[in-house]
Every structure is written in structure tokens, then in C-alpha cells.
C-alpha positions as a Python dict, from the first residue, in 0.01 Angstrom:
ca = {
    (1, 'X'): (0, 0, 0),
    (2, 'X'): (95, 379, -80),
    (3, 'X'): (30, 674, 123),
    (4, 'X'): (-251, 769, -69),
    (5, 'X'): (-424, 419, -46),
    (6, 'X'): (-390, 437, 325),
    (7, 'X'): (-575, 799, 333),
    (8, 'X'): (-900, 626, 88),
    (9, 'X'): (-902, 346, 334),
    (10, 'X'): (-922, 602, 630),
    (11, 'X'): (-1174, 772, 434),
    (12, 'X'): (-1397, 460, 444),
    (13, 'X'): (-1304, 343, 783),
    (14, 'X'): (-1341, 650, 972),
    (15, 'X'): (-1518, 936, 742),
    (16, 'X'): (-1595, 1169, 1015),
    (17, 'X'): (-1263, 1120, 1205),
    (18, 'X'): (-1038, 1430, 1237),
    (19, 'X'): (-745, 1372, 1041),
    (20, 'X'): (-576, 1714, 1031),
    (21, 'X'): (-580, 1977, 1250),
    (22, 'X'): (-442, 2363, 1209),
    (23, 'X'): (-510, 2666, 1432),
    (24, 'X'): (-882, 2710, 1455),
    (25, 'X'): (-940, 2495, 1088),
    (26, 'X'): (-912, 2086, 1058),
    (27, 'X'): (-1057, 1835, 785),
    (28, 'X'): (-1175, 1465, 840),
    (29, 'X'): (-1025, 1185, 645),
    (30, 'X'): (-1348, 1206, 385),
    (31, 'X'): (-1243, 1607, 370),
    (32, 'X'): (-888, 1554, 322),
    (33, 'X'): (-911, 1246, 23),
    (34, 'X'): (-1204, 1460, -154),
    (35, 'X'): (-972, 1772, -135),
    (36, 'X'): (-635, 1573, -234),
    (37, 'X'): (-874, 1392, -549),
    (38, 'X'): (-1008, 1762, -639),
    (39, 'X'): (-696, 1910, -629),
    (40, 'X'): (-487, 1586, -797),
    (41, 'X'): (-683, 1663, -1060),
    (42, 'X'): (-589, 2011, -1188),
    (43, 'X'): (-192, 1908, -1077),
    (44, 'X'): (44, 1813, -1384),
    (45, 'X'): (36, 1431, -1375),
    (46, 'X'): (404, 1223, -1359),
    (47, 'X'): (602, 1538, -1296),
    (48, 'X'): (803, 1662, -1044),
    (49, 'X'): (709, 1942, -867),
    (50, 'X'): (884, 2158, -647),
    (51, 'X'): (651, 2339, -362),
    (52, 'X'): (702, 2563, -57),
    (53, 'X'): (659, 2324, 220),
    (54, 'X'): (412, 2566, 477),
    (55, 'X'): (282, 2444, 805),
    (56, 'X'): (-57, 2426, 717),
    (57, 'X'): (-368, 2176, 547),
    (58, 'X'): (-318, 2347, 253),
    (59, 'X'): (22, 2130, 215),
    (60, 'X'): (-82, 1816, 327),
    (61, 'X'): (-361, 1852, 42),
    (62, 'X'): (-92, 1921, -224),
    (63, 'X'): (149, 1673, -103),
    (64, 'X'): (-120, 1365, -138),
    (65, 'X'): (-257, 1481, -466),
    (66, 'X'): (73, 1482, -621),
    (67, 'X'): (118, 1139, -420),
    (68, 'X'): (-240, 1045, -667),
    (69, 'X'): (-153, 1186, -989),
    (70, 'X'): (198, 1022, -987),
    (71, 'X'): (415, 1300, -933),
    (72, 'X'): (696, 1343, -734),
    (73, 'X'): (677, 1576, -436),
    (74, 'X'): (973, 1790, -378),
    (75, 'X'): (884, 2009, -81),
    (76, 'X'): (1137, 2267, 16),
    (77, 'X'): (1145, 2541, 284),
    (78, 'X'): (894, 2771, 320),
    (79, 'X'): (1086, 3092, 343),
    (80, 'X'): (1375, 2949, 69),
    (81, 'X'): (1498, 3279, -132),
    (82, 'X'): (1337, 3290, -439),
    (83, 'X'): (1685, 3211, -653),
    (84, 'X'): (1746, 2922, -490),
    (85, 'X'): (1416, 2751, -524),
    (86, 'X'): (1477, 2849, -850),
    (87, 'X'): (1828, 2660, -861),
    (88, 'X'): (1640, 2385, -746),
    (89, 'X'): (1376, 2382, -1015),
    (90, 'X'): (1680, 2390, -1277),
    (91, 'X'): (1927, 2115, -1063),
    (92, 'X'): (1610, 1884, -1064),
    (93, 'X'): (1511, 1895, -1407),
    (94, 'X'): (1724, 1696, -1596),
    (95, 'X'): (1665, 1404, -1345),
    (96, 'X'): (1457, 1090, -1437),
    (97, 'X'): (1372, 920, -1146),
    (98, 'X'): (1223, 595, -1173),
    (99, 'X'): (851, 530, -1126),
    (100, 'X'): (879, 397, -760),
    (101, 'X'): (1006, 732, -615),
    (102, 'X'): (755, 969, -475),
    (103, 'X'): (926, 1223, -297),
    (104, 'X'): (1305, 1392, -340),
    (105, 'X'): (1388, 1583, -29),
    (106, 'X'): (1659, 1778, -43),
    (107, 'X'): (1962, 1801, 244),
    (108, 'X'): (2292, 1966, 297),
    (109, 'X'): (2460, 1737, 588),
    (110, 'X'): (2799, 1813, 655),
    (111, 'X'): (2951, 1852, 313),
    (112, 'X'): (2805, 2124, 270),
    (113, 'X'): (2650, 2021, -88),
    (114, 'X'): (2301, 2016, -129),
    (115, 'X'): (2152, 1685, -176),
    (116, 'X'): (1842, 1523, -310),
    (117, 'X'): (1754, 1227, -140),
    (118, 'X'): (1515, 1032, -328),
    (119, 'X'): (1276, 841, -184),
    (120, 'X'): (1006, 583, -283),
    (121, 'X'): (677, 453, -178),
    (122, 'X'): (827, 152, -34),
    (123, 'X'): (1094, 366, 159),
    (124, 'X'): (810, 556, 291),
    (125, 'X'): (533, 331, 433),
    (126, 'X'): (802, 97, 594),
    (127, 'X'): (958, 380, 758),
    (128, 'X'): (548, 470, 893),
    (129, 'X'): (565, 113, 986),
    (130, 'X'): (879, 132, 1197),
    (131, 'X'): (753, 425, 1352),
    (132, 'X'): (417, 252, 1457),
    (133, 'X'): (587, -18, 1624),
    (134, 'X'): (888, 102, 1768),
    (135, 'X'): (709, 391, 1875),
    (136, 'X'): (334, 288, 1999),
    (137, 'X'): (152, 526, 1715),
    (138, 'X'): (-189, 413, 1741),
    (139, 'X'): (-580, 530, 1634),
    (140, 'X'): (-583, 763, 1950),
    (141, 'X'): (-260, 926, 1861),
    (142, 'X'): (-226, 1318, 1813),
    (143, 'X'): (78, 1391, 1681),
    (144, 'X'): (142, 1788, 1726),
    (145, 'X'): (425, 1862, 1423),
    (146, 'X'): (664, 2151, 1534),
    (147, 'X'): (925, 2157, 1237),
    (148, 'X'): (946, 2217, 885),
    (149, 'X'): (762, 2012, 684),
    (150, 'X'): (1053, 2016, 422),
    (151, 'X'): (1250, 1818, 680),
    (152, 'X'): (1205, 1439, 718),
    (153, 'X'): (1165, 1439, 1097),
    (154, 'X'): (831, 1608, 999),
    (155, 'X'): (748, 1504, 693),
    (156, 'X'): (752, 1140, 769),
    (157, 'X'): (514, 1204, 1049),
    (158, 'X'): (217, 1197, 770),
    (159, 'X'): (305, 790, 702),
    (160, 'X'): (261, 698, 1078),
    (161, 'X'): (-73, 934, 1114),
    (162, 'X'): (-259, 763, 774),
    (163, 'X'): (-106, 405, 880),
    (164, 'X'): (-351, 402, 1244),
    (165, 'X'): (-593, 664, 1141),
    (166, 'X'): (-459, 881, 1404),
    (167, 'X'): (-392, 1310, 1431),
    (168, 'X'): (-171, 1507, 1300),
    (169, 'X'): (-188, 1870, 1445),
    (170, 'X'): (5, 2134, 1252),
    (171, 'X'): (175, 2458, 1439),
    (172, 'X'): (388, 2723, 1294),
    (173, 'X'): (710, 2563, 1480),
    (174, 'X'): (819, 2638, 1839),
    (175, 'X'): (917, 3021, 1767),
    (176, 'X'): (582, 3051, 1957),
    (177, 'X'): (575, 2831, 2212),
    (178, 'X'): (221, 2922, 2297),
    (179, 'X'): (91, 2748, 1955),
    (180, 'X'): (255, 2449, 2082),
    (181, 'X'): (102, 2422, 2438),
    (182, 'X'): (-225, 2571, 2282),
    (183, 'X'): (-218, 2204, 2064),
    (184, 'X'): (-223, 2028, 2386),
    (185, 'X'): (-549, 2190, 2484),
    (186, 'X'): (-698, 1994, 2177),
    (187, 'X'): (-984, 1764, 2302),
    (188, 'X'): (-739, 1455, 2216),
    (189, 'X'): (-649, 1148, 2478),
    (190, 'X'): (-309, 1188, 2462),
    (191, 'X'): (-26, 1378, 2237),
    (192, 'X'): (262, 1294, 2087),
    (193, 'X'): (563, 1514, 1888),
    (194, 'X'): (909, 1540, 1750),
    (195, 'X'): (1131, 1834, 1947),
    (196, 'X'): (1488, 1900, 1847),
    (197, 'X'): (1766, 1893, 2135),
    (198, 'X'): (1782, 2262, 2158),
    (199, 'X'): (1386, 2320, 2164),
    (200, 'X'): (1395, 2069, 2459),
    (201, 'X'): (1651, 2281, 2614),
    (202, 'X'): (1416, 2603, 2540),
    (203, 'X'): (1127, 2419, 2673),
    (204, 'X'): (1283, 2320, 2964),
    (205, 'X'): (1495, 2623, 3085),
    (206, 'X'): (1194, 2846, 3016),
    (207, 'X'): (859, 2629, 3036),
    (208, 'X'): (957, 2355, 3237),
    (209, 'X'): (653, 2363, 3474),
    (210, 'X'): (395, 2461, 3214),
    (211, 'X'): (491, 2137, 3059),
    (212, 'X'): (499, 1978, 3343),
    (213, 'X'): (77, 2008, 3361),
    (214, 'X'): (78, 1829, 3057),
    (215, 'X'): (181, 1526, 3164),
    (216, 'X'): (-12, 1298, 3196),
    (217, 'X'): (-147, 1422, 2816),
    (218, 'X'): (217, 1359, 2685),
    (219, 'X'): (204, 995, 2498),
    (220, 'X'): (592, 1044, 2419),
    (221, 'X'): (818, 1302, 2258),
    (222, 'X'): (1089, 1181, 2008),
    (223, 'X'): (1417, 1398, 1959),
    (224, 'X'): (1700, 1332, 1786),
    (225, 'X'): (1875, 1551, 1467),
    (226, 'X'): (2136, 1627, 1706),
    (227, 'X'): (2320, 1467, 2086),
    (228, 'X'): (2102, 1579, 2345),
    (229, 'X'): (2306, 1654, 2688),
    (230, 'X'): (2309, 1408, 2980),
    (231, 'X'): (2154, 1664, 3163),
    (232, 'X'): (1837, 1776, 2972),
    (233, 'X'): (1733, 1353, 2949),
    (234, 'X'): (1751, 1411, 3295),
    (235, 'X'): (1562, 1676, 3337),
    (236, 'X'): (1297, 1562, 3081),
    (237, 'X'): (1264, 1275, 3271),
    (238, 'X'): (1210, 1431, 3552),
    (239, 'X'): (952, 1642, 3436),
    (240, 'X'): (753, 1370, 3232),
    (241, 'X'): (813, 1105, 3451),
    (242, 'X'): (481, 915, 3294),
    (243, 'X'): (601, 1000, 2904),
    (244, 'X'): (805, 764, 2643),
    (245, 'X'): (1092, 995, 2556),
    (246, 'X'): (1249, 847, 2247),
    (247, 'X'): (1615, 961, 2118),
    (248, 'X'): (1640, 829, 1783),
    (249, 'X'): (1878, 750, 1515),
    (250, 'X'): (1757, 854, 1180),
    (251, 'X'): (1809, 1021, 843),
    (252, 'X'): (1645, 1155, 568),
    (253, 'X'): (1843, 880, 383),
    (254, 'X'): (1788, 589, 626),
    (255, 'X'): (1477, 708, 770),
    (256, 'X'): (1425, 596, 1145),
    (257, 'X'): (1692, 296, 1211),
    (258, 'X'): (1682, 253, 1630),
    (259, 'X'): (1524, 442, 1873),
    (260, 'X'): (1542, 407, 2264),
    (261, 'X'): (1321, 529, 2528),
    (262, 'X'): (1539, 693, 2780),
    (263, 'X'): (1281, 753, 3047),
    (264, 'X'): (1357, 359, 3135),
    (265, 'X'): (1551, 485, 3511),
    (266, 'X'): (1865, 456, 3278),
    (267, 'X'): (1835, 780, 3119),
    (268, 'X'): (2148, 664, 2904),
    (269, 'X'): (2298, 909, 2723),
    (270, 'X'): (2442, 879, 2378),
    (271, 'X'): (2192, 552, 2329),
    (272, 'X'): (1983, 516, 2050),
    (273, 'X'): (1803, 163, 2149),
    (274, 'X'): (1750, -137, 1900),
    (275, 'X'): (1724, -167, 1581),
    (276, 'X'): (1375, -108, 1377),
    (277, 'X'): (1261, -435, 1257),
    (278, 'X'): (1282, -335, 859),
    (279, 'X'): (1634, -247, 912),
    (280, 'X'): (1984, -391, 1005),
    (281, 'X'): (2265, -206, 1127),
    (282, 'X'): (2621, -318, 1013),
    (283, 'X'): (2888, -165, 1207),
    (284, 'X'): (3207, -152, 994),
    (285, 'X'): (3599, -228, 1054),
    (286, 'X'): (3631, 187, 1128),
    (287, 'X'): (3366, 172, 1372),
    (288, 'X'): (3154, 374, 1124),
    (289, 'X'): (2773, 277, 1123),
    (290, 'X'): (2616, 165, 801),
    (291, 'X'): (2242, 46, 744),
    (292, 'X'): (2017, -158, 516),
    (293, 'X'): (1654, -242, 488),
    (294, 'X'): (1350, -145, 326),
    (295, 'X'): (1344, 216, 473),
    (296, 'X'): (1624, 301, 245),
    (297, 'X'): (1679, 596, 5),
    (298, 'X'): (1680, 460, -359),
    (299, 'X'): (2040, 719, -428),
    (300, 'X'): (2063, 1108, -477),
    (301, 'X'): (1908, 1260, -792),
    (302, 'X'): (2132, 1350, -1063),
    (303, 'X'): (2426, 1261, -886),
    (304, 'X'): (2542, 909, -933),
    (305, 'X'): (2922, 929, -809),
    (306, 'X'): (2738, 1051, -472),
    (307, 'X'): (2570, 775, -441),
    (308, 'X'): (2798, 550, -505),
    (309, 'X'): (3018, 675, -221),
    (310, 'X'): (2768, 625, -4),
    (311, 'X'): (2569, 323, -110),
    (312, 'X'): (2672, -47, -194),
    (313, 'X'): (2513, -355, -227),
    (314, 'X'): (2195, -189, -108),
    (315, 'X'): (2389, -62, 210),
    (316, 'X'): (2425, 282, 325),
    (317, 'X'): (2753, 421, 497),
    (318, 'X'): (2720, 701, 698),
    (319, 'X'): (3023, 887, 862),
    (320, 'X'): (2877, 855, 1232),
    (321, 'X'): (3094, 676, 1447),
    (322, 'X'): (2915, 349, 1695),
    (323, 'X'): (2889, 32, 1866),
    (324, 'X'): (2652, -203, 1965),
    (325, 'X'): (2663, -294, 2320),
    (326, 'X'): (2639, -606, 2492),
    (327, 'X'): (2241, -527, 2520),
    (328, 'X'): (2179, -529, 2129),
    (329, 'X'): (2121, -91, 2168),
    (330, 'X'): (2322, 116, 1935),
    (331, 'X'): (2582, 333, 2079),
    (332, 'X'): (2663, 691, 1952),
    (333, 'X'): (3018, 806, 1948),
    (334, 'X'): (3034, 1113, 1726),
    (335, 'X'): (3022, 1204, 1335),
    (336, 'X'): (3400, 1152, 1170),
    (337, 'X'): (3384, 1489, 1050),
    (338, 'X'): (3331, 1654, 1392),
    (339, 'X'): (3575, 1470, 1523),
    (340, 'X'): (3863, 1691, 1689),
    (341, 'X'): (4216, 1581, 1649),
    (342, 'X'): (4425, 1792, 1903),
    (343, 'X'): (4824, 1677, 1999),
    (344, 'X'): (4744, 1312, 1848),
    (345, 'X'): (4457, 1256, 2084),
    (346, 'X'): (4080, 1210, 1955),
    (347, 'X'): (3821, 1379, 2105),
    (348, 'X'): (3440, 1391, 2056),
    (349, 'X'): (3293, 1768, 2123),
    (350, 'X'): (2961, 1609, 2176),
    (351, 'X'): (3117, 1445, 2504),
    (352, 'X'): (3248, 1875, 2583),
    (353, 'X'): (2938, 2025, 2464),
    (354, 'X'): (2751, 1753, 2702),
    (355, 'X'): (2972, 1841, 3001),
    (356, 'X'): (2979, 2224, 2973),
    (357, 'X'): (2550, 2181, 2937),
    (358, 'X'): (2563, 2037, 3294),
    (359, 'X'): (2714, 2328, 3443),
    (360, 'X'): (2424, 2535, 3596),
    (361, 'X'): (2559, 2853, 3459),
    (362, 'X'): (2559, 2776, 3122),
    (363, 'X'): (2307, 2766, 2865),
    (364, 'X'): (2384, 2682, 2528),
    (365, 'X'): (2781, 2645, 2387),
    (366, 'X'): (2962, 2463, 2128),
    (367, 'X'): (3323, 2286, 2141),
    (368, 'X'): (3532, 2386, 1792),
    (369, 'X'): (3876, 2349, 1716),
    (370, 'X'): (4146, 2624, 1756),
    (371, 'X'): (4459, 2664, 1576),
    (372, 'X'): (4753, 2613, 1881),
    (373, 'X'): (5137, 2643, 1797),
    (374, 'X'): (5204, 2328, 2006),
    (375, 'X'): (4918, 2089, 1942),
    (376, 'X'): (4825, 2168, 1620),
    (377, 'X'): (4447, 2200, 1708),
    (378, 'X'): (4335, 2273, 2057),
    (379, 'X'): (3978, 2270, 2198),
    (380, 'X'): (3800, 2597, 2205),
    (381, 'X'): (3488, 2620, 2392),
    (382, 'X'): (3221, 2874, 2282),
    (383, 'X'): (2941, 2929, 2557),
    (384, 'X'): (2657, 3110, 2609),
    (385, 'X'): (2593, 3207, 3008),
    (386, 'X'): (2260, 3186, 3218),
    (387, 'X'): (2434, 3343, 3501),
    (388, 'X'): (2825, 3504, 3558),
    (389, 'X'): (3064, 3236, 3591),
    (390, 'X'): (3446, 3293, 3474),
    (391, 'X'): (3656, 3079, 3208),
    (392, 'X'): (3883, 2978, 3521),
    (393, 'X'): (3547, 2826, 3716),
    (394, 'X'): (3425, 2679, 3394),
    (395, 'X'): (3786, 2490, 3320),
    (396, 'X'): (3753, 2386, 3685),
    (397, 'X'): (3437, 2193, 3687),
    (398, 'X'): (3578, 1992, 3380),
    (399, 'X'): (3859, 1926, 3579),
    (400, 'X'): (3823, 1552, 3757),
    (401, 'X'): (3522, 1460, 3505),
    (402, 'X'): (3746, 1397, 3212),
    (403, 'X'): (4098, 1359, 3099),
    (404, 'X'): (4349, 1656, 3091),
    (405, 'X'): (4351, 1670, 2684),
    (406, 'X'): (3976, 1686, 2696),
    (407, 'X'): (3963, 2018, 2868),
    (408, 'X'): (3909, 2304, 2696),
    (409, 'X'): (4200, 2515, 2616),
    (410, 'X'): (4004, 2878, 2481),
    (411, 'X'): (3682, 2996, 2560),
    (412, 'X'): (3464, 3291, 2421),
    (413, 'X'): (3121, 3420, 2582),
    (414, 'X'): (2854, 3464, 2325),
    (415, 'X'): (2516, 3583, 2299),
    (416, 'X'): (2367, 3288, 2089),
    (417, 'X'): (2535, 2992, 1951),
    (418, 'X'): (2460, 2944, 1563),
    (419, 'X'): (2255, 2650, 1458),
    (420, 'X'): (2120, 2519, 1145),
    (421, 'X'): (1713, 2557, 1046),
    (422, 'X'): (1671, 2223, 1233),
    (423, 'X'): (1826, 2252, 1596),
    (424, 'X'): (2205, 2099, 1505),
    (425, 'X'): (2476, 2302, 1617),
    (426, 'X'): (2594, 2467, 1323),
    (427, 'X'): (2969, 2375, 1270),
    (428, 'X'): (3035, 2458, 972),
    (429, 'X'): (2986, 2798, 1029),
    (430, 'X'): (3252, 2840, 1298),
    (431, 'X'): (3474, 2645, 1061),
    (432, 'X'): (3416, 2908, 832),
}
């Protein structure tokens, strides 16, 4: 089954059903498969079609009507400069993707390159269906989506809702956080949603007990994109101490490939859980994690050399560093290209960043690499305060938690630390 032959069967299963929900509008499932037939039919049929992706019905509509006329749905930001949608439009239409792929999503990563991922029905139900199980999506679900809808951690988020005949509630993002605790008030059993690392952090530093009174309406939150800190699991955990609380491992490419709820009295950081069951991690002779399954991406459009760096015999190597431990859960241990190499030592600056996030006094930093005239590289730490504390008190607390080459060398007070459109810290930029 497709996407869109989920939606029909939801439309005959449960006609009056809410299936979409956005500020003070929603649509049931009958609505939203007469809207998506209506509108399929005055869409160009078998083409691809590059659309703003807004947080609204209006692109849910579009997106499944392309999904029934046989296009191929390219959704891309909502605010993306008008010159580079255009690039996109141009990049994309040589391309002849096969019949099987229904949407190309396109993704920088860390090479800085913009991507294509191309993915096909197959790809996208049994990623829904990983979700479902590993998850607990089920008919009652109300899944409240607070990113882009350009981005897979959203995006995908339609599969798992059509799949049970479940909710999906659509907010601007959490830029308001009201919109987000205003979905809550919905008159739904229990809630569900995808948060980024840093919007956790935000949530937590400045709404942690208005949260808190939701929960015992919080089904689970997933997060992943990005490491989140020892010490916000912790405090999530603490304040939804009745929630799942899912940190997954996932990629546009891969889709969803383990996940692990942390709110197990483990609370183990840098674990992702088990494996999905249409998927199989491979962990290679670099310690570099590689995946295969059905949840796959089919390659990169227009770019077959990329793809064949990345994917072989229907596996796909990423350049994140892991392990499996002796419990079957996949360990985290960086990405190769973050990696810091300073005086012929290896260090992680997820492991600093996590550290320096467990001090009280600070709120938000990044660990980057320095030029040194001994070492080569040393570690520079770039913070953000939440109250004064000194660069000799911050050294100090590192001091006894890890190893001597593992302590920060510089360190710079800023006012924000930069991140991409989706919560990651943004390294390239201090790179730059």
C-alpha cells in the first residue's frame, strides 16, 4: 500500500474522524481524500514538482494529490529565497527518477552540498511502519508537528498518522511556544511530537513547569537531529516522569533505524536503542555505522558518483561513528567529520558540549577546534551564560570529570550559539 491508499481506506473506515488539525481549521479523512482527489486533478500528472513546504492543510492537500496523480513531491522550505528555489527547479530537471520514487527531499549534511535524497513509496510506508511499532503510534494518537515540513523528521510524520488513522496537528514551529502548548489543549487522549535537542533545552529552561501540567497528556516526545546533553534527558525525565521519551537514530536517507526510550531509570545518554525491525545495522571495521533495509533511500538525484560513495550492495555508509553494546542498543560516538584531532589525541565535542551543558551557569555552547602552535588544534569552547561564571570556574568543573587533553584550552562568551534551520549546532559555520 501507498500513502494515498492508506488515506482512501481512512476515508472509508473512519469518514468523520479528524485527520488534520491547524489553528482554529481541521478536515476529516473524507475532507482531506475529496480535497487531495479535487486538487490531484488540476496538478500536472508524472512530474516533479517543487513546492514551498508551509505548516498548514493546505500542504498536506498538495502533497497527497501529487502522491495520486503520480508526481513526485519535492517540498522545500517555506521561506527558501526565491533564486534558490529556483536553482532547485533547474538542478532537478534533468533528473529521471524511476517510477517507484515519490518524494526527493533535499539536504545539505555536513559537506556542505546540497543533496536530493530520493525516496520511494516503499521507503516511505516501511519507515510509517517502523515508527508505529517502535514507537506505539496508534488510532488515539495526536501527533502535534513543530518543524518544517521540508525536513524528514516532519514530513515522515504523515506515514505513521494515515497508517492508524490517528492526528496530526500542525503549528507554525516552536518560535511561539504558545501554539505548541495551545495544541495540547486539543480535546485529544493523549499527544505525541518530534522536538529537536535545543527546543527541549528552550522548553525546559523556560517552560519547564507549564509542561509539566501536561503530563499525563504527553504519549511520548521523540528527539534526535542532534546529541542531546546528559543533563536535559535528565531533566525531561524528571519532568515527564509518565512519558516515552524516544532519542532516535535517523536520516532523511535511512529514515528511522533505532530508537530508545530513555525515560527507562537509565536515562542513558548517547543511546539510540534497537534496531527497527525493517532495518539492520552493520557496524564496519572503522567503527563507522552503516544500514540496510527497506526504509532506504533509492540514491541522490542526478548525482550518481554521490551515491555510489555512499551506497553499496543496497547498504548505506554514513560517517557517524558506533557500537553495539552487549544489550543489542546502538551506541553513539560522534560524526567523523566533527571529530577533533588535538596533539594526536581524539576527542568527541559532543562528550564537551555535554559536560559544559551540565554546568548550571551555562546555557547553550559549542566545542570547535582552535589553531595552537604546540598541538596543532586545541579545543576551544564557545558558551553562552545563564548566570556570571568565569573561564577559570568553567575549566575547573571539567577538571576531575574527564581527561586533561579533553579540557578546553580557549573559551569565548557569546550571545547565541549558531545552529542550522533544524536545531544541530551549526559547525560549519565556525569552521568558516
Amino acid at each position: 500500500m501507498k500513502l494515498e491508499d492508506y488515506l482512501k481506506r481512512d476515508a472509508e473506515l473512519y469518514p468523520n474522524k479528524t485527520a488534520i488539525v491547524h489553528n482554529d481549521k481541521s478536515l476529516t479523512f473524507s475532507e482531506l481524500w475529496q480535497q487531495a482527489q479535487t486538487m490531484a486533478e488540476s496538478l500536472p500528472k508524472g512530474e516533479k514538482v517543487v513546492f514551498r513546504a508551509t505548516q498548514d492543510i493546505d500542504f498536506v492537500i498538495k502533497y497527497m494529490a501529487l502522491h495520486l496523480n503520480g508526481s513526485v513531491a519535492i517540498p522545500v522550505e517555506k521561506d527558501l529565497p526565491e533564486d534558490s528555489l529556483q536553482d532547485i527547479v533547474n538542478f532537478i530537471k534533468p533528473c529521471q527518477p524511476a517510477p517507484e520514487i515519490a518524494d526527493i527531499l533535499f539536504t545539505t549534511g555536513s559537506s556542505g552540498k546540497r543533496k536530493g535524497v530520493m525516496l520511494s513509496h516503499r521507503a516511505i510506508i516501511g519507515n510509517g511502519l517502523n515508527v508505529t511499532e517502535a514507537q506505539g503510534f496508534d488510532h488515539d494518537s495526536a501527533f502535534i508537528i513543530t518543524g518544517p515540513m521540508s525536513h524528514i523528521a516532519s514530513l515522515s510524520k504523515i506515514a505513521p498518522v494515515l497508517i492508524n488513522g490517528a492526528t496530526l496537528i500542525m503549528t507554525e514551529g516552536m518560535k511561539n511556544v504558545n501554539d505548541f502548548f495551545d495544541a495540547m489543549e486539543l480535546p485529544y487522549k493523549k499527544f505525541s511530537t518530534f522536538l529537536v535537542p535545543s527546543a527541549i533545552r528552550i522548553l525546559l529552561q523556560f517552560s519547564g513547569e507549564r509542561l509539566k501540567k501536561y503530563a499525563d497528556k504527553i504519549d511520548f516526545i521523540e528527539t534526535g537531529a542532534a546529541a542531546i546533553s546528559a543533563s536535559d534527558i535528565q531533566k525531561l525525565c524528571e519532568t515527564l516522569p509518565h512519558s516515552r521519551l524516544y532519542n532516535s537514530y535517523a536520516s532523511t536517507e535511512c529514515g528511522l533505524i533505532a530508537t530508545y526510550n530513555f525515560n527507562d531509570g537509565k536515562c542513558l545518554e548517547g543511546c539510540c536503542g534497537k534496531t527497527t525491525s525493517r532495518t539492520k545495522i552493520i557496524i564496519t571495521d572503522d567503527g563507522l555505522i552503516a544500514c540496510q533495509g527497506d526504509t532506504l533511500m533509492s540514491g541522490y538525484a542526478c548525482d550518481e558518483a554521490l551515491t555510489a560513495q555512499v551506497m553499496r550492495d543496497n547498504t548505506f555508509y554514513t560517517t557517524d561513528y558506533g557500537r553495539i553494546d552487549e544489550n543489542g542498543m546502538l551506541r553513539l560516538s560522534g560524526r567523523a567529520d566533527d571529530i577533533i584531532n588535538t596533539g594526536g589525541f581524539k576527542v568527541n565535542p559532543i562528550e564537551i558540549e555535554s559536560i559544559a551543558l551540565s554546568m548550571p551557569q551555562i546555557a547553550d555552547c559549542i566545542c570547535i577546534p582552535a589553531p595552537h602552535p604546540v598541538l596543532g588544534k586545541a579545543l576551544k569552547l564557545v558558551y553562552v551564560p545563564k548566570a556570571e561564571v568565569t573561564k577559570k570556574e568553567i575549566a575547573l568543573y571539567f577538571k576531575g570529570k574527564v581527561e586533561s587533553f579533553k579540557v578546553p584550552f580557549y573559551y569565548e562568551q557569546a550571545e547565541k550559539i549558531q545552529r542550522t534551520f533544524n536545531g544541530k549546532l551549526d559547525r560549519k559555520f565556525y569552521k568558516s
